[in-house]
XYZ file of C-alpha atoms in Angstrom:
744
model
C 0.000 0.000 0.000
C 2.932 2.361 0.526
C 3.281 2.806 -3.234
C -0.419 3.330 -3.923
C -1.034 6.490 -5.980
C -2.935 8.331 -3.245
C -0.403 7.822 -0.438
C 1.689 10.908 -1.194
C -1.227 13.318 -1.526
C -2.928 11.847 1.550
C 0.153 12.215 3.758
C 1.055 15.649 2.401
C -2.393 17.067 3.074
C -2.646 15.584 6.565
C 0.806 16.739 7.630
C 0.206 20.207 6.147
C -2.906 20.465 8.295
C -0.821 19.783 11.394
C 1.501 22.599 10.301
C -1.458 25.044 10.353
C -2.498 24.797 6.698
C -6.108 23.661 6.999
C -6.730 24.065 3.271
C -3.403 23.963 1.402
C -3.566 25.055 -2.232
C -3.407 22.426 -4.999
C -0.032 23.850 -6.077
C 1.309 23.495 -2.520
C 0.111 19.881 -2.260
C 1.530 19.047 -5.715
C 4.952 20.363 -4.677
C 4.911 18.176 -1.572
C 3.760 15.123 -3.551
C 6.630 15.584 -5.977
C 9.129 15.795 -3.112
C 7.700 12.664 -1.476
C 7.804 10.643 -4.688
C 11.221 11.757 -5.974
C 12.849 11.993 -2.552
C 14.231 15.480 -3.295
C 13.281 19.091 -2.621
C 15.426 22.051 -3.632
C 15.225 25.478 -2.029
C 17.663 28.017 -3.393
C 20.986 26.228 -3.644
C 20.181 23.591 -1.030
C 18.699 20.191 -1.809
C 16.964 18.118 0.853
C 16.149 14.408 0.883
C 17.637 10.987 0.268
C 16.511 10.620 -3.326
C 14.303 7.683 -2.345
C 10.542 7.406 -2.620
C 8.901 8.462 0.657
C 11.716 10.710 1.916
C 10.302 12.531 4.953
C 13.192 15.006 4.863
C 12.231 16.110 1.363
C 8.578 16.146 2.316
C 9.117 18.290 5.430
C 11.348 20.721 3.538
C 8.744 21.096 0.799
C 6.193 22.134 3.405
C 8.303 24.384 5.619
C 10.229 26.170 2.868
C 7.412 26.703 0.370
C 6.249 30.247 -0.311
C 2.918 29.505 1.393
C 4.960 29.012 4.569
C 7.500 31.791 4.201
C 5.934 34.760 2.396
C 4.362 37.291 4.753
C 1.791 38.480 2.233
C -0.083 35.201 2.566
C -1.647 36.378 5.860
C -3.787 38.814 3.850
C -5.720 35.804 2.543
C -8.494 35.329 5.152
C -8.855 31.632 4.283
C -5.176 30.907 4.999
C -4.144 29.300 8.282
C -6.003 27.378 10.954
C -7.431 27.287 14.423
C -4.701 26.105 16.768
C -4.950 22.772 18.561
C -5.993 23.141 22.224
C -2.964 21.277 23.581
C -0.619 23.503 21.576
C -2.272 26.575 23.074
C -1.682 25.321 26.591
C 1.961 24.444 25.941
C 2.480 27.736 24.097
C 1.254 29.664 27.131
C 3.514 27.663 29.454
C 6.626 27.950 27.263
C 6.329 31.561 26.170
C 5.503 32.701 29.710
C 8.353 30.595 31.138
C 6.539 28.055 33.292
C 8.814 26.487 35.917
C 8.258 23.958 38.680
C 8.306 25.816 41.985
C 7.053 24.560 45.351
C 6.391 27.339 47.914
C 9.252 27.669 50.416
C 6.963 28.836 53.230
C 5.385 25.431 53.868
C 5.521 23.875 57.331
C 6.731 20.305 57.863
C 9.317 18.072 56.230
C 10.979 19.102 52.947
C 8.969 18.231 49.837
C 9.911 16.994 46.425
C 10.710 20.002 44.256
C 10.955 18.450 40.784
C 7.703 17.590 39.065
C 6.665 17.075 35.505
C 3.760 19.238 34.436
C 0.755 17.535 36.048
C -1.981 18.167 33.497
C -4.608 15.992 35.123
C -7.071 14.393 32.657
C -6.453 17.278 30.292
C -8.169 15.479 27.403
C -11.463 15.424 29.292
C -11.203 19.154 29.948
C -10.115 20.629 26.618
C -10.832 17.864 24.097
C -7.204 16.861 23.546
C -4.373 15.338 25.554
C -1.082 13.560 24.895
C -1.659 9.900 23.935
C -5.382 10.168 24.794
C -6.892 9.732 21.354
C -10.687 9.328 21.578
C -10.652 7.041 18.517
C -8.148 5.632 16.040
C -8.900 8.713 13.927
C -7.325 11.095 16.446
C -9.051 14.113 17.961
C -10.723 15.594 14.891
C -11.531 14.732 11.298
C -9.337 16.264 8.575
C -12.288 17.136 6.355
C -14.428 18.705 9.118
C -16.218 21.937 8.171
C -17.485 24.004 11.140
C -21.244 24.497 11.453
C -21.050 28.292 11.505
C -18.797 31.103 10.361
C -17.200 31.841 6.976
C -15.787 28.324 6.468
C -19.265 26.815 6.079
C -20.415 28.598 2.898
C -16.866 28.394 1.514
C -16.762 24.619 2.226
C -13.321 25.014 3.813
C -12.050 22.477 6.308
C -11.126 23.407 9.855
C -10.323 20.147 11.650
C -9.499 21.771 14.990
C -12.922 23.473 15.045
C -14.396 20.072 15.812
C -13.198 20.369 19.424
C -14.178 24.050 19.778
C -17.293 23.110 21.745
C -18.990 24.818 24.643
C -17.501 22.642 27.421
C -14.049 22.597 25.796
C -13.998 26.376 25.310
C -15.075 27.038 28.880
C -12.665 24.492 30.361
C -9.733 25.679 28.223
C -10.124 29.319 29.232
C -10.857 28.462 32.868
C -7.735 26.289 32.996
C -5.492 28.929 31.427
C -6.919 31.651 33.680
C -6.164 29.404 36.665
C -2.613 28.743 35.437
C -1.975 32.484 35.136
C -3.516 33.460 38.490
C -2.774 30.513 40.778
C -0.065 28.508 39.027
C -0.524 24.880 38.015
C -3.146 23.693 40.500
C -6.758 22.671 40.914
C -7.922 26.203 41.742
C -10.987 27.448 39.826
C -11.099 24.522 37.369
C -7.330 24.426 36.921
C -5.496 21.869 34.841
C -3.910 19.973 37.744
C -4.866 18.338 41.052
C -4.660 19.446 44.670
C -0.964 19.380 45.643
C -1.709 18.905 49.317
C -0.961 22.410 50.520
C -2.013 26.043 50.277
C -5.094 27.993 49.332
C -6.314 29.640 46.137
C -5.415 33.339 46.140
C -4.809 35.628 43.159
C -1.979 37.399 44.972
C 1.087 36.413 42.999
C 2.333 33.957 45.669
C 1.082 30.746 44.001
C 0.685 29.044 47.375
C -1.193 26.008 46.042
C 0.707 25.130 42.885
C 3.323 22.792 41.469
C 4.794 25.681 39.520
C 3.844 28.920 37.804
C 4.598 31.372 34.978
C 7.768 33.384 35.605
C 7.914 35.701 32.606
C 8.016 39.447 33.356
C 7.268 41.716 30.383
C 9.610 44.583 29.474
C 8.711 48.137 28.482
C 8.627 51.701 29.714
C 4.865 51.790 30.255
C 1.770 49.590 30.380
C 1.265 49.691 26.619
C 4.792 48.490 25.818
C 4.675 45.731 28.430
C 1.287 44.492 27.199
C 2.620 44.635 23.623
C 5.588 42.520 24.713
C 3.182 39.845 25.995
C 1.113 40.072 22.830
C 4.207 39.539 20.689
C 5.016 36.304 22.510
C 1.433 35.032 22.747
C 0.085 36.001 19.309
C 3.283 36.350 17.207
C 2.454 40.022 16.673
C -1.047 39.338 15.312
C -2.917 41.154 18.103
C -4.567 44.228 16.612
C -3.892 47.747 17.886
C -7.554 48.070 18.807
C -7.497 44.890 20.894
C -4.242 45.865 22.600
C -5.667 49.258 23.622
C -8.835 47.602 24.931
C -6.788 45.189 27.066
C -4.501 47.904 28.488
C -7.478 50.083 29.420
C -9.390 47.189 31.011
C -6.485 46.270 33.304
C -5.441 49.830 34.200
C -7.163 49.755 37.597
C -5.122 46.790 38.864
C -3.091 47.832 41.953
C 0.401 46.753 40.901
C 2.470 45.582 37.964
C 2.256 41.809 38.625
C -1.549 42.075 38.860
C -1.673 43.997 35.587
C 0.520 41.368 33.931
C -1.817 38.563 34.997
C -4.787 40.586 33.771
C -3.182 41.278 30.372
C -2.229 37.627 29.942
C -5.770 36.444 30.640
C -7.379 38.823 28.181
C -4.861 38.186 25.390
C -5.485 34.440 25.519
C -9.206 34.948 24.870
C -8.683 36.623 21.494
C -9.049 35.163 18.023
C -5.435 36.156 17.350
C -4.224 33.772 20.080
C -6.519 30.883 19.163
C -5.849 30.997 15.425
C -3.053 31.908 13.034
C -5.102 34.834 11.647
C -5.078 38.597 12.128
C -8.451 40.164 12.995
C -10.304 43.167 11.594
C -13.349 44.118 13.630
C -16.473 45.500 11.989
C -17.351 47.738 14.922
C -20.620 45.846 15.457
C -21.590 43.822 18.494
C -21.980 40.117 17.894
C -25.587 38.915 18.018
C -25.834 36.006 20.439
C -29.358 36.589 21.725
C -31.283 33.425 22.527
C -35.058 33.625 22.703
C -37.689 31.198 23.924
C -40.774 30.079 22.048
C -44.411 30.855 22.692
C -46.011 27.979 20.813
C -48.534 25.778 22.624
C -47.364 22.742 20.642
C -46.714 19.707 22.893
C -43.126 18.700 23.629
C -41.333 15.922 21.755
C -37.743 14.702 21.831
C -35.553 12.501 19.635
C -32.441 10.865 21.089
C -29.937 9.858 18.394
C -28.021 6.955 19.957
C -24.858 6.238 18.002
C -22.834 3.056 18.534
C -19.434 4.116 17.235
C -17.037 1.842 15.408
C -19.412 -0.279 13.350
C -21.787 -2.481 15.358
C -21.767 -6.232 14.729
C -25.561 -6.084 14.628
C -26.039 -9.646 13.338
C -25.117 -10.737 16.848
C -27.490 -8.140 18.305
C -30.397 -9.616 16.315
C -29.861 -13.161 15.023
C -32.129 -15.685 13.265
C -33.866 -18.101 15.623
C -36.744 -20.154 14.186
C -36.761 -20.147 10.398
C -38.554 -22.283 7.790
C -38.593 -23.569 5.138
C -35.049 -22.178 4.787
C -32.970 -22.751 7.914
C -31.496 -19.259 8.067
C -30.114 -19.916 11.546
C -27.876 -22.738 10.243
C -26.675 -20.498 7.440
C -25.960 -17.775 9.996
C -23.895 -20.127 12.179
C -21.993 -21.436 9.146
C -21.032 -18.007 7.781
C -20.084 -16.996 11.327
C -17.450 -19.726 11.428
C -19.116 -22.759 13.025
C -17.538 -26.055 11.988
C -16.776 -29.471 13.376
C -13.801 -28.062 15.255
C -14.884 -24.487 16.075
C -17.952 -22.642 17.333
C -17.188 -19.467 15.390
C -18.511 -16.102 16.518
C -22.227 -16.768 15.956
C -24.448 -17.164 19.009
C -25.960 -20.521 20.002
C -29.710 -20.536 20.618
C -29.267 -20.716 24.381
C -27.563 -17.307 24.292
C -30.402 -15.636 22.423
C -33.602 -14.099 23.840
C -36.356 -15.217 21.456
C -38.879 -12.699 20.088
C -41.614 -13.211 17.471
C -40.982 -11.523 14.130
C -44.628 -10.396 13.832
C -43.901 -9.887 10.143
C -44.782 -12.586 7.612
C -42.352 -11.090 5.084
C -39.382 -12.188 7.179
C -37.622 -15.518 6.491
C -37.967 -16.412 10.189
C -40.973 -16.566 12.485
C -38.781 -15.566 15.397
C -35.447 -13.901 16.023
C -33.055 -13.821 18.960
C -31.780 -10.751 20.798
C -28.297 -10.968 22.333
C -28.491 -12.393 25.841
C -26.986 -9.247 27.367
C -29.750 -6.985 26.040
C -32.825 -8.067 28.037
C -33.970 -4.431 28.152
C -34.529 -4.521 24.391
C -36.532 -7.739 24.675
C -38.698 -6.238 27.417
C -39.414 -3.150 25.347
C -40.094 -5.272 22.257
C -42.485 -7.553 24.136
C -44.411 -4.515 25.409
C -44.758 -3.132 21.899
C -42.434 -0.183 22.466
C -39.455 -1.179 20.294
C -38.974 -2.070 16.628
C -35.998 -3.535 14.811
C -35.255 -2.655 11.192
C -33.352 -5.483 9.537
C -30.529 -5.160 7.000
C -30.682 -1.358 6.873
C -27.923 1.044 5.981
C -26.764 4.098 4.099
C -28.177 4.080 0.556
C -28.727 6.690 -2.143
C -31.130 4.369 -4.005
C -31.920 0.639 -4.103
C -28.898 -1.331 -5.356
C -27.602 -4.892 -5.707
C -24.287 -6.604 -6.383
C -24.250 -5.424 -9.990
C -24.598 -1.679 -9.489
C -23.868 -0.787 -5.841
C -20.465 0.817 -6.501
C -21.651 3.189 -9.200
C -24.892 4.102 -7.446
C -23.572 4.681 -3.914
C -21.331 7.781 -3.962
C -19.489 7.227 -0.711
C -16.272 5.519 0.404
C -17.898 2.279 1.498
C -16.543 0.395 4.524
C -14.456 3.409 5.712
C -15.164 4.672 9.231
C -14.766 8.389 8.630
C -16.765 8.556 5.389
C -19.564 6.253 6.523
C -19.829 7.931 9.947
C -20.097 11.362 8.387
C -22.550 10.351 5.683
C -24.760 8.269 7.981
C -25.255 11.379 10.101
C -25.728 13.652 7.102
C -28.156 11.518 5.038
C -27.421 13.571 1.913
C -25.060 11.751 -0.449
C -25.768 14.162 -3.317
C -24.727 17.155 -1.171
C -27.955 19.035 -1.753
C -27.395 20.707 1.640
C -23.627 20.737 2.052
C -22.216 20.360 5.549
C -25.556 19.643 7.206
C -27.052 16.650 9.011
C -30.524 15.147 9.141
C -31.220 16.450 12.654
C -29.993 19.943 11.852
C -32.168 20.139 8.740
C -35.138 18.916 10.757
C -34.526 21.717 13.256
C -34.282 24.239 10.394
C -37.700 23.260 9.084
C -39.367 23.230 12.498
C -37.846 26.582 13.447
C -39.077 28.151 10.226
C -42.527 26.736 11.041
C -42.539 28.503 14.406
C -41.649 25.580 16.673
C -38.855 26.365 19.106
C -36.320 23.598 18.555
C -33.070 22.941 20.389
C -30.169 20.643 19.534
C -27.896 19.107 22.156
C -24.803 16.980 21.731
C -23.483 15.311 24.872
C -20.496 14.029 22.878
C -18.798 16.874 21.020
C -19.634 18.707 17.827
C -21.822 16.563 15.553
C -22.711 17.039 11.899
C -26.029 15.238 12.444
C -27.159 18.315 14.408
C -25.823 20.878 11.939
C -28.346 22.766 9.852
C -28.168 25.360 7.097
C -26.451 28.478 8.452
C -28.997 31.103 9.482
C -32.054 28.879 9.077
C -32.217 27.212 12.470
C -30.549 26.811 15.855
C -26.933 25.881 16.412
C -26.229 22.972 18.682
C -25.517 23.114 22.383
C -22.430 21.080 23.293
C -22.305 19.667 26.814
C -20.343 17.014 28.630
C -21.813 14.209 30.695
C -21.042 16.352 33.761
C -23.075 19.279 32.515
C -21.643 22.768 32.416
C -18.780 24.327 34.351
C -18.965 27.919 35.592
C -17.056 30.301 33.354
C -14.498 32.594 34.971
C -15.994 32.168 38.426
C -13.411 34.483 40.056
C -12.679 37.261 37.532
C -9.618 39.440 38.041
C -11.502 42.625 37.104
C -15.147 43.529 37.626
C -16.229 43.695 33.996
C -13.958 40.957 32.686
C -16.634 38.941 30.860
C -17.824 42.062 29.045
C -14.262 42.833 27.952
C -13.842 39.263 26.666
C -17.017 39.606 24.612
C -15.802 42.964 23.237
C -12.496 41.379 22.194
C -14.481 38.837 20.192
C -17.019 41.111 18.529
C -18.166 40.833 14.929
C -15.495 41.008 12.207
C -15.342 42.168 8.595
C -15.672 39.875 5.586
C -11.924 40.018 4.930
C -10.946 39.209 8.511
C -9.304 35.846 9.164
C -11.785 32.991 8.803
C -10.329 30.906 11.627
C -10.128 33.779 14.110
C -13.744 34.577 13.263
C -14.700 30.934 13.820
C -13.084 31.016 17.272
C -14.709 34.311 18.246
C -18.163 33.291 17.056
C -17.888 29.965 18.868
C -16.652 31.644 22.058
C -19.441 34.227 22.048
C -22.034 31.568 21.311
C -20.641 29.303 24.030
C -20.711 31.998 26.705
C -24.247 33.024 25.775
C -25.518 29.449 25.869
C -23.567 28.717 29.044
C -25.267 31.526 30.882
C -28.699 30.494 29.627
C -28.494 26.804 30.400
C -26.262 26.273 33.407
C -28.565 27.622 36.082
C -31.500 25.577 34.857
C -29.551 22.316 34.489
C -27.954 22.678 37.917
C -31.406 22.893 39.504
C -32.668 19.605 38.050
C -33.155 16.374 40.003
C -32.768 12.802 38.729
C -34.510 10.177 40.874
C -33.422 7.032 39.014
C -30.045 5.483 39.833
C -28.019 5.346 36.608
C -25.337 2.620 36.470
C -22.302 4.863 35.962
C -19.834 5.346 33.122
C -19.619 7.930 30.380
C -22.557 6.682 28.292
C -24.709 6.446 31.397
C -23.716 10.000 32.278
C -24.681 11.176 28.791
C -28.171 9.684 29.054
C -28.622 11.049 32.565
C -27.654 14.498 31.274
C -30.326 14.152 28.565
C -32.976 13.709 31.272
C -31.676 16.801 33.062
C -31.802 18.935 29.934
C -35.325 17.700 29.210
C -36.360 19.086 32.579
C -35.357 22.587 31.414
C -37.689 22.513 28.406
C -40.241 24.920 29.878
C -37.597 27.435 30.943
C -36.184 27.293 27.421
C -39.639 27.470 25.845
C -38.758 24.431 23.785
C -41.256 22.482 21.693
C -38.738 20.067 20.164
C -35.372 18.782 21.377
C -32.927 16.495 19.627
C -30.043 14.895 21.510
C -26.895 13.105 20.385
C -25.290 10.492 22.626
C -22.634 7.954 21.724
C -21.280 4.711 23.056
C -17.926 3.587 21.629
C -15.971 0.375 21.383
C -17.741 -1.399 18.513
C -14.820 -1.623 16.060
C -14.456 -5.310 16.901
C -11.628 -6.537 14.666
C -10.753 -8.997 17.426
C -12.611 -10.814 20.212
C -16.027 -9.694 19.026
C -17.916 -11.913 21.457
C -16.184 -10.626 24.588
C -16.467 -7.037 23.362
C -20.186 -7.274 22.720
C -20.843 -8.923 26.069
C -19.109 -6.006 27.760
C -20.670 -3.308 25.578
C -24.203 -4.679 25.596
C -24.145 -5.241 29.354
C -23.178 -1.589 29.758
C -25.839 -0.080 27.514
C -28.534 -2.460 28.743
C -28.397 -0.937 32.213
C -28.277 2.550 30.756
C -31.393 1.948 28.638
C -33.266 0.582 31.652
C -32.391 3.617 33.779
C -33.159 6.085 31.003
C -36.613 4.661 30.308
C -37.456 4.534 34.006
C -36.448 8.180 34.467
C -38.505 9.235 31.425
C -41.521 7.571 33.024
C -40.907 9.447 36.298
C -40.671 12.729 34.373
C -43.822 12.004 32.376
C -41.840 12.144 29.129
C -41.903 8.497 28.042
C -44.687 9.085 25.496
C -42.907 12.216 24.215
C -39.516 10.622 23.498
C -38.159 8.296 20.848
C -34.642 6.825 20.768
C -33.230 5.982 17.325
C -30.062 3.881 17.167
C -27.496 3.982 14.363
C -23.935 2.871 13.610
C -21.821 3.673 10.564
C -22.037 0.113 9.243
C -22.442 -3.488 10.311
C -19.617 -6.003 10.063
C -18.650 -9.055 8.053
C -20.578 -12.112 9.100
C -17.510 -14.163 8.183
C -15.023 -13.708 11.069
C -11.327 -13.030 10.727
C -8.523 -15.080 12.277
C -8.578 -13.022 15.471
C -12.138 -14.049 16.388
C -13.231 -10.615 15.284
C -15.184 -9.186 12.386
C -14.317 -6.516 9.858
C -16.067 -3.602 8.178
C -19.361 -4.426 6.500
C -22.415 -2.448 5.369
C -26.047 -3.415 5.898
C -27.100 -4.369 9.433
C -29.860 -4.202 12.019
C -30.837 -1.219 14.141
C -33.639 -0.327 16.537
C -35.924 2.434 17.774
C -37.953 2.643 20.963
C -40.228 5.027 22.829
C -43.534 5.344 24.627
C -45.400 6.238 21.430
C -43.693 3.657 19.213
C -45.941 1.049 17.606
C -43.424 -1.665 18.319
C -43.049 -5.387 18.572
C -42.079 -5.844 14.911
C -38.982 -6.758 12.942
C -39.275 -4.476 9.934
C -37.037 -4.374 6.875
C -35.922 -7.610 5.258
C -33.593 -9.953 7.146
C -31.310 -11.805 4.671
C -32.086 -15.455 4.043
C -28.563 -16.159 2.767
C -25.182 -14.573 3.421
C -22.856 -15.817 0.697
C -22.000 -14.526 -2.760
C -24.478 -15.785 -5.334
C -27.524 -15.481 -3.056
C -30.910 -15.227 -4.805
C -31.456 -11.670 -3.553
C -28.120 -10.468 -5.052
C -27.159 -8.591 -1.881
C -24.289 -10.697 -0.466
C -20.731 -9.493 -1.056
C -17.512 -11.229 -0.027
C -17.167 -12.465 3.559
C -20.815 -11.881 4.349
C -20.871 -8.146 3.745
C -24.552 -7.454 3.123
C -25.859 -4.751 0.816
C -28.681 -2.985 2.701
C -32.193 -3.623 1.426
C -33.734 -0.896 3.605
C -32.353 2.665 3.712
C -31.763 4.729 6.844
C -34.524 6.936 5.375
C -37.078 4.228 6.255
C -36.928 4.875 10.000
C -36.261 8.592 9.587
C -39.341 9.240 7.432
C -41.945 8.242 10.009
C -39.871 9.638 12.851
C -39.600 13.027 11.139
C -43.344 12.992 10.459
C -44.036 12.233 14.160
C -41.689 15.101 15.061
C -43.710 17.566 12.997
C -42.347 17.434 9.435
C -45.267 17.204 6.961
C -45.209 14.119 4.753
C -44.978 14.591 0.971
C -43.735 18.149 1.361
C -40.788 20.310 0.363
C -39.891 20.298 4.055
C -39.542 16.505 4.051
C -37.506 16.727 0.847
C -35.059 18.977 2.688
C -34.886 16.759 5.761
C -34.501 13.563 3.711
C -33.319 14.563 0.230
C -32.744 10.913 -0.761
C -36.067 9.426 0.323
C -37.638 10.223 -3.066
C -35.297 7.647 -4.627
C -37.020 4.740 -2.858
C -40.429 3.125 -3.432
C -43.004 3.634 -0.696
C -42.771 -0.071 0.130
C -39.240 0.486 1.516
C -40.209 3.454 3.714
C -42.213 3.630 6.953
C -44.571 6.515 7.622
C -45.766 7.719 11.006
C -48.737 5.368 11.154
C -46.445 2.347 10.757
C -43.882 3.404 13.365
C -45.998 5.229 15.958
C -49.262 4.967 17.846
C -50.704 8.304 16.760
C -53.663 8.220 19.171
C -53.002 9.501 22.674
C -52.411 6.729 25.173
C -52.912 6.477 28.894
C -50.112 6.358 31.411
C -48.558 2.884 31.247
C -48.936 0.629 34.234
C -45.181 0.410 34.797
C -44.971 4.152 35.516
C -46.835 3.876 38.790
C -44.847 4.937 41.827
C -42.166 2.418 42.684
C -42.596 0.522 39.429
C -40.449 0.036 36.389
C -41.043 -1.023 32.833
C -38.433 -3.725 33.434
C -39.856 -5.201 36.657
């Protein structure tokens, strides 16, 4: 693979992005590709490289010495540059401001250790990035990510680092850097470290509770020169004259020079010039971040998009059980590796929880749910959960003869399939948007107040068309932290907002993206935090990150009246499904975890009186090969099984079409090599009826926007609201009585 034609361009583009070129020009990339392939790069009279294919020396020189790296005029291009990675911003602050380990000498007791490495405690959980703490095999952000707001969106320009510029990450990053400046490296006011075992938190320049602090003292004859000295080191001279004057004036009331220095440092690190590689030109206008509530009397409804990341082996979530005249179960066990000497990875009948298909079109009269998902069986038996069999991302119906030409996506690839499954728009009719975001656009335009919440970072599924609907709230499983709880000056938050006001069209795109995200984050933070903090959850959730995400959903739901919300959509994710090895053990662990979470979530919805108002829809980027690999794992597939549940769901059915055969040459022409199944039901099938239940009119231009591909499928492959939901109002279910549970 090293000599494949795309290797050079792939590596050049990715490495350029890490050198702050989010969108390198085609000429720039071509120069790097040539250096990589020939092994040489010449700059002036100096030649770099070994002359061998793949020379990293030649490649690096072609990037660092190119005119796009060295010519100063390039900064006048507003699309040039990038947002800086959060970890680089932290280390930049520490290095440029001369962080040193320093234990206070005034402590009582025995001498203490005085040499410490920088203790950045769980930094990845605070700012979205940390050394060696990759959230997935695809690192911290996707190289092709386009932010959901700002000038990059209409220009279709990538900004990978924007993916981690979320409300909790922004607040935690600034809180941590403020703490580092004021208190040293400690736990004070959401600092980056842990309690060192001594001292208190005081912004007095003594750093009595820290492992070390910033030692740099700016030079200059007056406040302006000293602040400019800090700006030179922290923004490489990008800080505008207007911003510098604002910062100097804001900190002028501080009582002494060290206090002024700490004040200047804090304000400089909030600017777009620090957080990006761009200069900034302000428009002179305040940034509009007003959030208003709705006044509609429409009843409340919520969709929870539950994503199982990595590619779920869903043929072990829902397996054949009793099948005739074709014994699909035997075929399933055979393709899953059962032989005279091995059991394979398929599940024996005694590890399956049998459910009736309740669908005569299926090849089996009953199916089996994985033994570690009894919550799904309980919901199914009570008519509150449906499965959709052999579903997946499709642009139109296809088979083995035409699937490649008619499915414009990089099949079987995590990043492409994840992105497109959430977007549901393979023809790019609404570039950069997701199905949930478009749904919110339509509902907002119709007068329904709609909010979007991700409890797992920025998500394209919740991104709509810029200016047509709400932007998404980004929270962590722990809710929201206070921002700047102990400000150094009285009006500090107002000054920060002023430093990030609206910019001109020719101002740097990436600085503008930072400033718009910061302003939006602070506005949303103020709106939501007080309400969320006042909520009460009565059900005991089992613990863990996914459990925390679902618990946070129930807390946010409780704020619906304060927000005036008619419709909410939530994104939660559970990871660990990329089971290239030990698939059985992995699924036992994963399913046991989410089973308890689902039980707790449903029980809490019942307590809150929101069970009938909520539907959970589950997706994963793809299923996996039914044929296992040599490591008792399974590899990337396509079509698979997914589920939906809720109090209003007309459940107890296996919809879609479960395959009757899994090997190449099957009569349905949907089996590819190693049991990769072409989907026979599109994702649109579940989404159509769900969108209709949520308030999107069927057979309308609005539905065409929400699901631009659904017109490509016959009605027989789609499910409307009457198929998926009980549209008549229903009484309170018996299991919601005090002390009861749906799962008792």
